[in-house]
Coordinates of C-alpha atoms and ligand atoms in Angstrom, one line a residue:
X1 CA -20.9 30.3 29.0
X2 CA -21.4 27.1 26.3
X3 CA -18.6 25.2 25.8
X4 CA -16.3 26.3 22.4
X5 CA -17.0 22.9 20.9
X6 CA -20.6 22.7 21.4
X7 CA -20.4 26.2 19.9
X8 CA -18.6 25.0 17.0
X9 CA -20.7 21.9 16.7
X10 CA -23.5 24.4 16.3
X11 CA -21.8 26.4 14.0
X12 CA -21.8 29.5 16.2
X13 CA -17.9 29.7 16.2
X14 CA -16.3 29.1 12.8
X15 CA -14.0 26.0 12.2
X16 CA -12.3 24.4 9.2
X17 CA -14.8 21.0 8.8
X18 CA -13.7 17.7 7.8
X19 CA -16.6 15.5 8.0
X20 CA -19.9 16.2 9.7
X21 CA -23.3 14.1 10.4
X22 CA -26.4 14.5 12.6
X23 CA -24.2 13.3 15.9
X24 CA -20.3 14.0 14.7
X25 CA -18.1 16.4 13.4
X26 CA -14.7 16.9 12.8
X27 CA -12.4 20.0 12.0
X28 CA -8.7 20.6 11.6
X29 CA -6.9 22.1 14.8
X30 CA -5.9 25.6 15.4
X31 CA -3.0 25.1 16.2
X32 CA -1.7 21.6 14.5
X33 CA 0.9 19.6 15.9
X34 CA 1.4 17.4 13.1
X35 CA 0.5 17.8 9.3
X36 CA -2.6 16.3 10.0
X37 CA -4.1 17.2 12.9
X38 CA -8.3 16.5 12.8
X39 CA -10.5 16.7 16.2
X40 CA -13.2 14.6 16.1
X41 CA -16.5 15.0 18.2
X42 CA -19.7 13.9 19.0
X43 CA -22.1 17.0 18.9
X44 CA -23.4 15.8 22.4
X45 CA -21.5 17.2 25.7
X46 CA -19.7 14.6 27.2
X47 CA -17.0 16.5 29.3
X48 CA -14.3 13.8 29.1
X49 CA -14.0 10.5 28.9
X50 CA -14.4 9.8 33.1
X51 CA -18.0 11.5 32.2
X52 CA -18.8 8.6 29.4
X53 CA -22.0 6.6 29.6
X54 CA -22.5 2.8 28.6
X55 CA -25.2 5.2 26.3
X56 CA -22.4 6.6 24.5
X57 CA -20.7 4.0 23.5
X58 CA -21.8 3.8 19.9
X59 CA -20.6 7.4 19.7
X60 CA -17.3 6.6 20.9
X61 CA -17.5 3.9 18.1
X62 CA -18.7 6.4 15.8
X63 CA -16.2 8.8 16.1
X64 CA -13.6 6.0 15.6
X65 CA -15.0 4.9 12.2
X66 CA -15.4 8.5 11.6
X67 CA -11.4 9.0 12.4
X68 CA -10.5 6.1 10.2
X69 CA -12.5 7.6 7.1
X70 CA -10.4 10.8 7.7
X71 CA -7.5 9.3 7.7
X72 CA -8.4 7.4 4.6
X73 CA -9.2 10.7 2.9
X74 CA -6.0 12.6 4.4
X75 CA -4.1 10.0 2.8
X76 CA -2.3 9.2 6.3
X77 CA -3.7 5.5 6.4
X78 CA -1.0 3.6 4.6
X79 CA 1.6 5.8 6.7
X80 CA 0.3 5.9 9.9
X81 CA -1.4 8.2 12.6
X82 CA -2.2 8.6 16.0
X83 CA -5.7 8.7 17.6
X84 CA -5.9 10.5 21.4
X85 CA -8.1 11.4 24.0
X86 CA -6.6 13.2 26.5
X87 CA -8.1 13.1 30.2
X88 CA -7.5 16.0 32.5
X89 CA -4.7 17.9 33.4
X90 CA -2.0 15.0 33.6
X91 CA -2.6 14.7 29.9
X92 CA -2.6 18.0 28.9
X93 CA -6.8 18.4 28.6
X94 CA -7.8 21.8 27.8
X95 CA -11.1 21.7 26.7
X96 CA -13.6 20.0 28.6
X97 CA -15.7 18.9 25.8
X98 CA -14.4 14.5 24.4
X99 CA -12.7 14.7 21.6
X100 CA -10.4 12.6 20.0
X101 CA -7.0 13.8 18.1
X102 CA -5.9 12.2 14.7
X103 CA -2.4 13.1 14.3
X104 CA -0.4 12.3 11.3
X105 CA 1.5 13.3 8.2
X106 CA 5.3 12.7 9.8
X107 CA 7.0 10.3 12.2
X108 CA 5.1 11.4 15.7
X109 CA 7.6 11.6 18.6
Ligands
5GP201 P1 -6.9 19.0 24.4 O1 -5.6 19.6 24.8 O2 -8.1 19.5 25.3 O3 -6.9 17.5 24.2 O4 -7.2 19.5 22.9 C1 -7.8 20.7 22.6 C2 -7.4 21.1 21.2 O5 -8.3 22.0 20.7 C3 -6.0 21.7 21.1 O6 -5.1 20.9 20.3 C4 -6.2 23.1 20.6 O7 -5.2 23.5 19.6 C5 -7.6 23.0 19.9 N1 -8.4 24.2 19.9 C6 -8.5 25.1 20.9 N2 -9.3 26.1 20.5 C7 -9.7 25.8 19.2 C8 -10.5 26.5 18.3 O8 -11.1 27.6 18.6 N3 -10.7 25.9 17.1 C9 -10.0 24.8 16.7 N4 -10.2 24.3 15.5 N5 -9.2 24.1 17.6 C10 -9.1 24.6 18.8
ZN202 ZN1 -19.5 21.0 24.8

């Protein structure tokens, strides 16, 4: 079975979208931890970070420019937020698909 991200990256699985181009998109989180809580992804399937490329690397810088133009929009930039990739099961990984967290919106713990 595909991957949920790739699915939602194809629009096969619904999802609340933030931003989206021809390589990224972004959508809120099911289940947010913070006011603002935005996943952002490139559409390609990199499994984690341990799985990046020197390839990928203007996707990873992508996704970062993309995360700051959220947070810009969300109004969280002047306050503050949080951007995470979480590797494997140490960190609490549960989908096998990089993406990066933008949390913000309160004082993060
Ligand atoms: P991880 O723990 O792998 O770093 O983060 C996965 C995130 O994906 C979690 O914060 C989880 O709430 C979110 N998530 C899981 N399934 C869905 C879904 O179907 N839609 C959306 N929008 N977020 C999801
Ligand atoms: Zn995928």
């Amino acid at each position: 079975m595909e991957c949920l991200f790739c699915k939602i990256a194809k629009g096969e699985v619904p999802s609340d979208i933030v931003y989206e181009d021809d390589k990224i998109i972004a959508f809120k989180d099911i289940h947010p931890k913070a006011p603002v809580h935005i996943l952002i992804l490139p559409k390609k399937h990199i499994p984690s970070v341990n799985q990046l490329e020197p390839e990928d690397k203007e996707l990873v810088g992508e996704s970062i420019l993309v995360a700051q133009k959220i947070a810009k929009e969300q109004g969280v930039d002047k306050t503050g937020y949080r951007l995470i990739f979480n590797i494997g099961k140490d960190a609490g990984e549960t989908i096998g698909h990089l993406h990066l967290h933008l949390l913000g919106g309160k004082r993060l713990p």
